[in-house]
Amino acid sequence: MQRARLSAATATAVMAASLLAACASKPVDKTAGWSPNRIYAEAKDELDHGAYDKAVPLFETLEGRAAGTPLAQQAQLDKAYSQFKDGQKAEAIATLDRFMRLHPASPAIDYALYLKGVINFNDELGLFSFLSRQDLSERDQKAAKQAFESFDELVKRFPDSRYTPDAKARMRYTVNALAQYEVHVARYYYQRGAYVAAVSRAQQAIKDYRDAPALEEALYILVRSYDKLGMTQLSDDAKRVLEQNYPHSTYLARGFQGDNKPWWQLW
């Protein structure tokens, strides 16, 4: 009996020590007792100073403390932006999707759509991509299409939004890049002798992306591919369309412009 009592006492002491250790290791919530306004001020200060990893948890705390208020909605948007700047693009998009689902009538929906589009748009290139040696057509096409969809919804639903002009500019760039991507693929097939596949991709670019600069080369690929396939009439038709739409085209005289500057580079 005595041995059993000693074991029970020992077990009690061990449990007490474990509880104390757990309490000691539990992180201290520095925001305990803070007002929602103070939490927002601290989070915004971290955001403004580029400490995005510190801003995100503060905005998350604010979402809970100020639930059901405009401040909580603002916290969601700021959290999404902080996540984006911190490199957490998937998490930022999830935050924006949740915001738009929970607050469909919010006056900030236009901003949410715009930010979602910007996140998917190739941020490293932006509207000044001509300074780069790599264009969007060589990057993630899925993201480019998703960016276009967000910008397109913004433009259609909020034509007077302050974000609409920039969204339109990014849409134009994205369409041009997507067309260029199709032409990249068409040229790849042509150069490897897969002329039927080259025709298919060039036609796809012409069908889906009207007036994009890359369509000049798409037409030239049709001319050459049909010629290689022995389809003289179709080759002549494509050549006539190329000459009508691009009367000063150098493709027919000089062929593929492998070393020339792409459409997105201005000098």
PDB file of C-alpha atoms in Angstrom:
ATOM      1  CA  MET A   1       0.000   0.000   0.000  1.00  0.00           C
ATOM      2  CA  GLN A   2       2.814   2.384   0.921  1.00  0.00           C
ATOM      3  CA  ARG A   3       4.487   1.729  -2.425  1.00  0.00           C
ATOM      4  CA  ALA A   4       1.260   2.484  -4.263  1.00  0.00           C
ATOM      5  CA  ARG A   5       0.864   5.771  -2.408  1.00  0.00           C
ATOM      6  CA  LEU A   6       4.408   6.768  -3.310  1.00  0.00           C
ATOM      7  CA  SER A   7       3.770   5.984  -6.971  1.00  0.00           C
ATOM      8  CA  ALA A   8       0.576   8.045  -6.964  1.00  0.00           C
ATOM      9  CA  ALA A   9       2.358  10.956  -5.387  1.00  0.00           C
ATOM     10  CA  THR A  10       5.135  10.683  -7.889  1.00  0.00           C
ATOM     11  CA  ALA A  11       2.640  10.589 -10.747  1.00  0.00           C
ATOM     12  CA  THR A  12       0.876  13.664  -9.377  1.00  0.00           C
ATOM     13  CA  ALA A  13       4.158  15.515  -9.147  1.00  0.00           C
ATOM     14  CA  VAL A  14       5.063  14.577 -12.720  1.00  0.00           C
ATOM     15  CA  MET A  15       1.671  15.754 -14.003  1.00  0.00           C
ATOM     16  CA  ALA A  16       1.999  19.030 -12.145  1.00  0.00           C
ATOM     17  CA  ALA A  17       5.464  19.571 -13.578  1.00  0.00           C
ATOM     18  CA  SER A  18       4.173  18.819 -17.093  1.00  0.00           C
ATOM     19  CA  LEU A  19       1.358  21.321 -16.697  1.00  0.00           C
ATOM     20  CA  LEU A  20       3.762  23.975 -15.487  1.00  0.00           C
ATOM     21  CA  ALA A  21       6.085  23.282 -18.412  1.00  0.00           C
ATOM     22  CA  ALA A  22       3.192  23.506 -20.845  1.00  0.00           C
ATOM     23  CA  CYS A  23       2.093  26.814 -19.378  1.00  0.00           C
ATOM     24  CA  ALA A  24       5.636  28.106 -19.515  1.00  0.00           C
ATOM     25  CA  SER A  25       6.028  27.152 -23.189  1.00  0.00           C
ATOM     26  CA  LYS A  26       2.663  28.533 -24.281  1.00  0.00           C
ATOM     27  CA  PRO A  27       3.283  31.604 -26.446  1.00  0.00           C
ATOM     28  CA  VAL A  28       2.243  34.868 -24.888  1.00  0.00           C
ATOM     29  CA  ASP A  29      -0.413  36.773 -26.830  1.00  0.00           C
ATOM     30  CA  LYS A  30       0.985  40.281 -26.882  1.00  0.00           C
ATOM     31  CA  THR A  31      -2.312  41.571 -28.271  1.00  0.00           C
ATOM     32  CA  ALA A  32      -4.306  40.470 -25.231  1.00  0.00           C
ATOM     33  CA  GLY A  33      -6.215  43.482 -24.001  1.00  0.00           C
ATOM     34  CA  TRP A  34      -5.517  45.501 -27.138  1.00  0.00           C
ATOM     35  CA  SER A  35      -8.395  47.247 -28.841  1.00  0.00           C
ATOM     36  CA  PRO A  36      -9.167  46.351 -32.478  1.00  0.00           C
ATOM     37  CA  ASN A  37      -7.947  49.797 -33.527  1.00  0.00           C
ATOM     38  CA  ARG A  38      -4.604  49.252 -31.842  1.00  0.00           C
ATOM     39  CA  ILE A  39      -4.194  45.839 -33.456  1.00  0.00           C
ATOM     40  CA  TYR A  40      -4.910  47.373 -36.839  1.00  0.00           C
ATOM     41  CA  ALA A  41      -2.451  50.189 -36.237  1.00  0.00           C
ATOM     42  CA  GLU A  42       0.279  47.715 -35.281  1.00  0.00           C
ATOM     43  CA  ALA A  43      -0.470  45.446 -38.242  1.00  0.00           C
ATOM     44  CA  LYS A  44      -0.489  48.386 -40.647  1.00  0.00           C
ATOM     45  CA  ASP A  45       2.822  49.591 -39.246  1.00  0.00           C
ATOM     46  CA  GLU A  46       4.395  46.164 -39.863  1.00  0.00           C
ATOM     47  CA  LEU A  47       2.920  46.156 -43.384  1.00  0.00           C
ATOM     48  CA  ASP A  48       4.193  49.635 -44.173  1.00  0.00           C
ATOM     49  CA  HIS A  49       7.691  48.664 -43.027  1.00  0.00           C
ATOM     50  CA  GLY A  50       7.743  45.499 -45.158  1.00  0.00           C
ATOM     51  CA  ALA A  51       7.468  43.077 -42.239  1.00  0.00           C
ATOM     52  CA  TYR A  52       4.788  41.068 -44.039  1.00  0.00           C
ATOM     53  CA  ASP A  53       5.364  37.901 -42.019  1.00  0.00           C
ATOM     54  CA  LYS A  54       4.548  39.844 -38.860  1.00  0.00           C
ATOM     55  CA  ALA A  55       1.624  41.712 -40.375  1.00  0.00           C
ATOM     56  CA  VAL A  56      -0.258  38.573 -41.487  1.00  0.00           C
ATOM     57  CA  PRO A  57      -0.871  37.078 -37.997  1.00  0.00           C
ATOM     58  CA  LEU A  58      -1.891  40.479 -36.658  1.00  0.00           C
ATOM     59  CA  PHE A  59      -4.486  40.901 -39.397  1.00  0.00           C
ATOM     60  CA  GLU A  60      -5.698  37.364 -38.683  1.00  0.00           C
ATOM     61  CA  THR A  61      -6.117  38.244 -35.007  1.00  0.00           C
ATOM     62  CA  LEU A  62      -7.997  41.377 -35.952  1.00  0.00           C
ATOM     63  CA  GLU A  63     -10.384  39.378 -38.159  1.00  0.00           C
ATOM     64  CA  GLY A  64     -11.499  37.459 -35.083  1.00  0.00           C
ATOM     65  CA  ARG A  65     -11.554  40.355 -32.635  1.00  0.00           C
ATOM     66  CA  ALA A  66     -13.506  42.665 -34.952  1.00  0.00           C
ATOM     67  CA  ALA A  67     -15.716  40.027 -36.596  1.00  0.00           C
ATOM     68  CA  GLY A  68     -18.765  41.448 -38.317  1.00  0.00           C
ATOM     69  CA  THR A  69     -17.364  44.958 -38.643  1.00  0.00           C
ATOM     70  CA  PRO A  70     -15.907  46.899 -41.584  1.00  0.00           C
ATOM     71  CA  LEU A  71     -12.550  46.763 -39.805  1.00  0.00           C
ATOM     72  CA  ALA A  72     -12.566  42.968 -40.058  1.00  0.00           C
ATOM     73  CA  GLN A  73     -13.194  43.225 -43.800  1.00  0.00           C
ATOM     74  CA  GLN A  74     -10.315  45.655 -44.142  1.00  0.00           C
ATOM     75  CA  ALA A  75      -8.142  43.244 -42.185  1.00  0.00           C
ATOM     76  CA  GLN A  76      -8.914  40.490 -44.696  1.00  0.00           C
ATOM     77  CA  LEU A  77      -7.904  42.649 -47.641  1.00  0.00           C
ATOM     78  CA  ASP A  78      -4.735  43.836 -45.948  1.00  0.00           C
ATOM     79  CA  LYS A  79      -3.898  40.270 -44.974  1.00  0.00           C
ATOM     80  CA  ALA A  80      -4.247  39.175 -48.606  1.00  0.00           C
ATOM     81  CA  TYR A  81      -1.918  41.959 -49.720  1.00  0.00           C
ATOM     82  CA  SER A  82       0.593  41.068 -46.988  1.00  0.00           C
ATOM     83  CA  GLN A  83       0.495  37.407 -48.001  1.00  0.00           C
ATOM     84  CA  PHE A  84       1.060  38.374 -51.628  1.00  0.00           C
ATOM     85  CA  LYS A  85       4.061  40.550 -50.765  1.00  0.00           C
ATOM     86  CA  ASP A  86       5.400  37.787 -48.518  1.00  0.00           C
ATOM     87  CA  GLY A  87       5.383  35.357 -51.441  1.00  0.00           C
ATOM     88  CA  GLN A  88       2.329  33.429 -50.249  1.00  0.00           C
ATOM     89  CA  LYS A  89       0.408  33.824 -53.501  1.00  0.00           C
ATOM     90  CA  ALA A  90      -1.864  30.786 -53.123  1.00  0.00           C
ATOM     91  CA  GLU A  91      -2.793  31.841 -49.593  1.00  0.00           C
ATOM     92  CA  ALA A  92      -3.458  35.414 -50.735  1.00  0.00           C
ATOM     93  CA  ILE A  93      -5.811  34.243 -53.480  1.00  0.00           C
ATOM     94  CA  ALA A  94      -7.622  31.981 -51.010  1.00  0.00           C
ATOM     95  CA  THR A  95      -8.062  34.955 -48.672  1.00  0.00           C
ATOM     96  CA  LEU A  96      -9.500  37.084 -51.482  1.00  0.00           C
ATOM     97  CA  ASP A  97     -11.848  34.311 -52.623  1.00  0.00           C
ATOM     98  CA  ARG A  98     -13.107  33.975 -49.068  1.00  0.00           C
ATOM     99  CA  PHE A  99     -13.573  37.737 -48.801  1.00  0.00           C
ATOM    100  CA  MET A 100     -15.607  37.895 -52.012  1.00  0.00           C
ATOM    101  CA  ARG A 101     -17.692  34.907 -50.951  1.00  0.00           C
ATOM    102  CA  LEU A 102     -18.479  36.353 -47.512  1.00  0.00           C
ATOM    103  CA  HIS A 103     -18.947  39.970 -48.602  1.00  0.00           C
ATOM    104  CA  PRO A 104     -20.386  39.990 -52.142  1.00  0.00           C
ATOM    105  CA  ALA A 105     -21.883  43.458 -51.659  1.00  0.00           C
ATOM    106  CA  SER A 106     -18.738  45.058 -50.246  1.00  0.00           C
ATOM    107  CA  PRO A 107     -17.682  48.320 -51.902  1.00  0.00           C
ATOM    108  CA  ALA A 108     -14.166  46.860 -51.997  1.00  0.00           C
ATOM    109  CA  ILE A 109     -15.027  43.976 -54.342  1.00  0.00           C
ATOM    110  CA  ASP A 110     -13.416  45.855 -57.230  1.00  0.00           C
ATOM    111  CA  TYR A 111     -10.154  46.051 -55.296  1.00  0.00           C
ATOM    112  CA  ALA A 112     -10.360  42.353 -54.389  1.00  0.00           C
ATOM    113  CA  LEU A 113     -10.781  41.424 -58.063  1.00  0.00           C
ATOM    114  CA  TYR A 114      -7.961  43.739 -59.059  1.00  0.00           C
ATOM    115  CA  LEU A 115      -5.575  42.364 -56.430  1.00  0.00           C
ATOM    116  CA  LYS A 116      -6.427  38.787 -57.402  1.00  0.00           C
ATOM    117  CA  GLY A 117      -5.635  39.654 -61.004  1.00  0.00           C
ATOM    118  CA  VAL A 118      -2.347  41.306 -60.072  1.00  0.00           C
ATOM    119  CA  ILE A 119      -1.309  38.274 -58.025  1.00  0.00           C
ATOM    120  CA  ASN A 120      -1.806  35.987 -61.017  1.00  0.00           C
ATOM    121  CA  PHE A 121      -0.333  38.495 -63.438  1.00  0.00           C
ATOM    122  CA  ASN A 122       3.402  38.082 -63.657  1.00  0.00           C
ATOM    123  CA  ASP A 123       4.357  40.526 -60.941  1.00  0.00           C
ATOM    124  CA  GLU A 124       8.069  40.537 -61.734  1.00  0.00           C
ATOM    125  CA  LEU A 125       7.325  41.845 -65.219  1.00  0.00           C
ATOM    126  CA  GLY A 126       4.323  44.092 -64.700  1.00  0.00           C
ATOM    127  CA  LEU A 127       3.432  46.708 -67.270  1.00  0.00           C
ATOM    128  CA  PHE A 128       7.103  47.605 -67.751  1.00  0.00           C
ATOM    129  CA  SER A 129       8.129  44.139 -68.893  1.00  0.00           C
ATOM    130  CA  PHE A 130       9.971  45.567 -71.856  1.00  0.00           C
ATOM    131  CA  LEU A 131      12.838  46.213 -69.461  1.00  0.00           C
ATOM    132  CA  SER A 132      13.147  42.469 -68.929  1.00  0.00           C
ATOM    133  CA  ARG A 133      14.712  39.869 -71.187  1.00  0.00           C
ATOM    134  CA  GLN A 134      11.831  37.460 -70.571  1.00  0.00           C
ATOM    135  CA  ASP A 135       8.201  37.986 -71.485  1.00  0.00           C
ATOM    136  CA  LEU A 136       4.986  36.610 -70.062  1.00  0.00           C
ATOM    137  CA  SER A 137       4.461  34.342 -73.069  1.00  0.00           C
ATOM    138  CA  GLU A 138       7.288  32.167 -71.755  1.00  0.00           C
ATOM    139  CA  ARG A 139       5.830  31.882 -68.269  1.00  0.00           C
ATOM    140  CA  ASP A 140       2.835  30.256 -66.588  1.00  0.00           C
ATOM    141  CA  GLN A 141      -0.082  30.415 -69.028  1.00  0.00           C
ATOM    142  CA  LYS A 142      -2.622  29.148 -66.489  1.00  0.00           C
ATOM    143  CA  ALA A 143      -1.867  32.074 -64.197  1.00  0.00           C
ATOM    144  CA  ALA A 144      -2.053  34.486 -67.134  1.00  0.00           C
ATOM    145  CA  LYS A 145      -5.518  33.222 -68.065  1.00  0.00           C
ATOM    146  CA  GLN A 146      -6.696  33.490 -64.463  1.00  0.00           C
ATOM    147  CA  ALA A 147      -5.358  37.031 -64.296  1.00  0.00           C
ATOM    148  CA  PHE A 148      -7.265  37.930 -67.443  1.00  0.00           C
ATOM    149  CA  GLU A 149     -10.483  36.471 -65.994  1.00  0.00           C
ATOM    150  CA  SER A 150     -10.192  38.571 -62.824  1.00  0.00           C
ATOM    151  CA  PHE A 151      -9.429  41.763 -64.746  1.00  0.00           C
ATOM    152  CA  ASP A 152     -12.220  41.037 -67.222  1.00  0.00           C
ATOM    153  CA  GLU A 153     -14.757  40.630 -64.404  1.00  0.00           C
ATOM    154  CA  LEU A 154     -13.540  43.856 -62.816  1.00  0.00           C
ATOM    155  CA  VAL A 155     -13.870  45.808 -66.071  1.00  0.00           C
ATOM    156  CA  LYS A 156     -17.345  44.466 -66.794  1.00  0.00           C
ATOM    157  CA  ARG A 157     -18.768  44.851 -63.285  1.00  0.00           C
ATOM    158  CA  PHE A 158     -17.023  48.068 -62.282  1.00  0.00           C
ATOM    159  CA  PRO A 159     -16.294  50.112 -65.427  1.00  0.00           C
ATOM    160  CA  ASP A 160     -15.845  53.284 -63.354  1.00  0.00           C
ATOM    161  CA  SER A 161     -13.529  51.757 -60.764  1.00  0.00           C
ATOM    162  CA  ARG A 162     -10.221  53.489 -60.139  1.00  0.00           C
ATOM    163  CA  TYR A 163      -8.555  50.128 -60.869  1.00  0.00           C
ATOM    164  CA  THR A 164     -10.220  49.585 -64.259  1.00  0.00           C
ATOM    165  CA  PRO A 165      -7.752  51.554 -66.470  1.00  0.00           C
ATOM    166  CA  ASP A 166      -4.786  49.589 -65.171  1.00  0.00           C
ATOM    167  CA  ALA A 167      -6.754  46.334 -65.435  1.00  0.00           C
ATOM    168  CA  LYS A 168      -7.484  47.062 -69.099  1.00  0.00           C
ATOM    169  CA  ALA A 169      -3.816  47.695 -69.805  1.00  0.00           C
ATOM    170  CA  ARG A 170      -2.844  44.444 -68.129  1.00  0.00           C
ATOM    171  CA  MET A 171      -5.558  42.615 -70.087  1.00  0.00           C
ATOM    172  CA  ARG A 172      -4.091  43.855 -73.359  1.00  0.00           C
ATOM    173  CA  TYR A 173      -0.658  42.711 -72.323  1.00  0.00           C
ATOM    174  CA  THR A 174      -1.989  39.327 -71.228  1.00  0.00           C
ATOM    175  CA  VAL A 175      -3.871  38.742 -74.490  1.00  0.00           C
ATOM    176  CA  ASN A 176      -0.735  39.582 -76.467  1.00  0.00           C
ATOM    177  CA  ALA A 177       1.332  37.245 -74.312  1.00  0.00           C
ATOM    178  CA  LEU A 178      -1.121  34.363 -74.640  1.00  0.00           C
ATOM    179  CA  ALA A 179      -1.165  34.821 -78.413  1.00  0.00           C
ATOM    180  CA  GLN A 180       2.623  34.885 -78.447  1.00  0.00           C
ATOM    181  CA  TYR A 181       2.675  31.650 -76.482  1.00  0.00           C
ATOM    182  CA  GLU A 182       0.533  29.913 -79.109  1.00  0.00           C
ATOM    183  CA  VAL A 183       2.892  31.206 -81.788  1.00  0.00           C
ATOM    184  CA  HIS A 184       5.902  29.945 -79.831  1.00  0.00           C
ATOM    185  CA  VAL A 185       4.353  26.480 -79.902  1.00  0.00           C
ATOM    186  CA  ALA A 186       3.375  26.743 -83.588  1.00  0.00           C
ATOM    187  CA  ARG A 187       6.916  27.753 -84.533  1.00  0.00           C
ATOM    188  CA  TYR A 188       8.304  24.879 -82.451  1.00  0.00           C
ATOM    189  CA  TYR A 189       6.186  22.384 -84.380  1.00  0.00           C
ATOM    190  CA  TYR A 190       7.057  23.939 -87.734  1.00  0.00           C
ATOM    191  CA  GLN A 191      10.782  23.814 -87.076  1.00  0.00           C
ATOM    192  CA  ARG A 192      10.489  20.100 -86.260  1.00  0.00           C
ATOM    193  CA  GLY A 193       8.530  19.268 -89.361  1.00  0.00           C
ATOM    194  CA  ALA A 194       5.190  18.777 -87.586  1.00  0.00           C
ATOM    195  CA  TYR A 195       3.370  20.987 -90.071  1.00  0.00           C
ATOM    196  CA  VAL A 196      -0.168  19.845 -89.296  1.00  0.00           C
ATOM    197  CA  ALA A 197       0.375  20.638 -85.606  1.00  0.00           C
ATOM    198  CA  ALA A 198       1.932  23.989 -86.548  1.00  0.00           C
ATOM    199  CA  VAL A 199      -1.136  24.863 -88.613  1.00  0.00           C
ATOM    200  CA  SER A 200      -3.424  23.906 -85.732  1.00  0.00           C
ATOM    201  CA  ARG A 201      -1.660  26.119 -83.173  1.00  0.00           C
ATOM    202  CA  ALA A 202      -1.319  29.060 -85.560  1.00  0.00           C
ATOM    203  CA  GLN A 203      -5.011  28.866 -86.390  1.00  0.00           C
ATOM    204  CA  GLN A 204      -5.831  28.705 -82.681  1.00  0.00           C
ATOM    205  CA  ALA A 205      -3.910  31.909 -82.050  1.00  0.00           C
ATOM    206  CA  ILE A 206      -5.685  33.680 -84.922  1.00  0.00           C
ATOM    207  CA  LYS A 207      -9.080  32.468 -83.721  1.00  0.00           C
ATOM    208  CA  ASP A 208      -8.680  33.313 -80.037  1.00  0.00           C
ATOM    209  CA  TYR A 209      -6.565  36.472 -80.039  1.00  0.00           C
ATOM    210  CA  ARG A 210      -7.635  38.961 -82.670  1.00  0.00           C
ATOM    211  CA  ASP A 211      -5.403  41.964 -83.356  1.00  0.00           C
ATOM    212  CA  ALA A 212      -2.533  40.654 -81.210  1.00  0.00           C
ATOM    213  CA  PRO A 213       0.908  41.547 -82.659  1.00  0.00           C
ATOM    214  CA  ALA A 214       1.932  37.882 -82.680  1.00  0.00           C
ATOM    215  CA  LEU A 215      -0.687  37.074 -85.328  1.00  0.00           C
ATOM    216  CA  GLU A 216       1.608  38.393 -88.046  1.00  0.00           C
ATOM    217  CA  GLU A 217       3.972  35.503 -87.400  1.00  0.00           C
ATOM    218  CA  ALA A 218       1.036  33.101 -86.988  1.00  0.00           C
ATOM    219  CA  LEU A 219      -0.065  33.901 -90.549  1.00  0.00           C
ATOM    220  CA  TYR A 220       3.461  33.424 -91.817  1.00  0.00           C
ATOM    221  CA  ILE A 221       3.609  30.017 -90.145  1.00  0.00           C
ATOM    222  CA  LEU A 222       0.405  29.113 -91.968  1.00  0.00           C
ATOM    223  CA  VAL A 223       1.925  30.192 -95.289  1.00  0.00           C
ATOM    224  CA  ARG A 224       5.035  28.083 -94.747  1.00  0.00           C
ATOM    225  CA  SER A 225       3.283  25.081 -93.211  1.00  0.00           C
ATOM    226  CA  TYR A 226       0.662  24.826 -95.956  1.00  0.00           C
ATOM    227  CA  ASP A 227       3.439  25.126 -98.536  1.00  0.00           C
ATOM    228  CA  LYS A 228       5.365  22.267 -96.887  1.00  0.00           C
ATOM    229  CA  LEU A 229       2.189  20.174 -96.901  1.00  0.00           C
ATOM    230  CA  GLY A 230       1.698  20.830-100.600  1.00  0.00           C
ATOM    231  CA  MET A 231      -1.524  22.776-100.015  1.00  0.00           C
ATOM    232  CA  THR A 232      -0.770  25.554-102.468  1.00  0.00           C
ATOM    233  CA  GLN A 233      -4.202  27.165-102.480  1.00  0.00           C
ATOM    234  CA  LEU A 234      -4.323  27.427 -98.673  1.00  0.00           C
ATOM    235  CA  SER A 235      -0.760  28.755 -98.624  1.00  0.00           C
ATOM    236  CA  ASP A 236      -1.671  31.439-101.174  1.00  0.00           C
ATOM    237  CA  ASP A 237      -4.796  32.363 -99.180  1.00  0.00           C
ATOM    238  CA  ALA A 238      -2.780  32.758 -95.983  1.00  0.00           C
ATOM    239  CA  LYS A 239      -0.175  34.828 -97.815  1.00  0.00           C
ATOM    240  CA  ARG A 240      -2.870  37.135 -99.193  1.00  0.00           C
ATOM    241  CA  VAL A 241      -4.314  37.671 -95.700  1.00  0.00           C
ATOM    242  CA  LEU A 242      -0.832  38.353 -94.338  1.00  0.00           C
ATOM    243  CA  GLU A 243      -0.143  40.954 -97.025  1.00  0.00           C
ATOM    244  CA  GLN A 244      -3.525  42.625 -96.538  1.00  0.00           C
ATOM    245  CA  ASN A 245      -3.227  42.907 -92.773  1.00  0.00           C
ATOM    246  CA  TYR A 246       0.517  43.530 -92.569  1.00  0.00           C
ATOM    247  CA  PRO A 247       1.491  45.305 -95.813  1.00  0.00           C
ATOM    248  CA  HIS A 248       4.947  46.111 -94.481  1.00  0.00           C
ATOM    249  CA  SER A 249       5.633  42.668 -93.012  1.00  0.00           C
ATOM    250  CA  THR A 250       9.226  41.515 -93.300  1.00  0.00           C
ATOM    251  CA  TYR A 251       8.403  37.846 -92.755  1.00  0.00           C
ATOM    252  CA  LEU A 252       7.835  37.072 -96.426  1.00  0.00           C
ATOM    253  CA  ALA A 253      11.150  38.669 -97.383  1.00  0.00           C
ATOM    254  CA  ARG A 254      13.327  37.618 -94.443  1.00  0.00           C
ATOM    255  CA  GLY A 255      11.595  34.648 -92.860  1.00  0.00           C
ATOM    256  CA  PHE A 256      11.448  34.037 -89.125  1.00  0.00           C
ATOM    257  CA  GLN A 257      12.746  36.910 -87.048  1.00  0.00           C
ATOM    258  CA  GLY A 258      14.641  34.803 -84.547  1.00  0.00           C
ATOM    259  CA  ASP A 259      17.032  37.552 -83.497  1.00  0.00           C
ATOM    260  CA  ASN A 260      14.565  40.420 -83.726  1.00  0.00           C
ATOM    261  CA  LYS A 261      13.006  42.032 -80.697  1.00  0.00           C
ATOM    262  CA  PRO A 262       9.685  40.568 -79.553  1.00  0.00           C
ATOM    263  CA  TRP A 263       6.443  42.556 -79.498  1.00  0.00           C
ATOM    264  CA  TRP A 264       6.806  43.452 -75.837  1.00  0.00           C
ATOM    265  CA  GLN A 265      10.264  45.069 -76.122  1.00  0.00           C
ATOM    266  CA  LEU A 266      10.151  48.708 -77.202  1.00  0.00           C
ATOM    267  CA  TRP A 267      13.847  49.149 -77.975  1.00  0.00           C
TER     268      TRP A 267
END
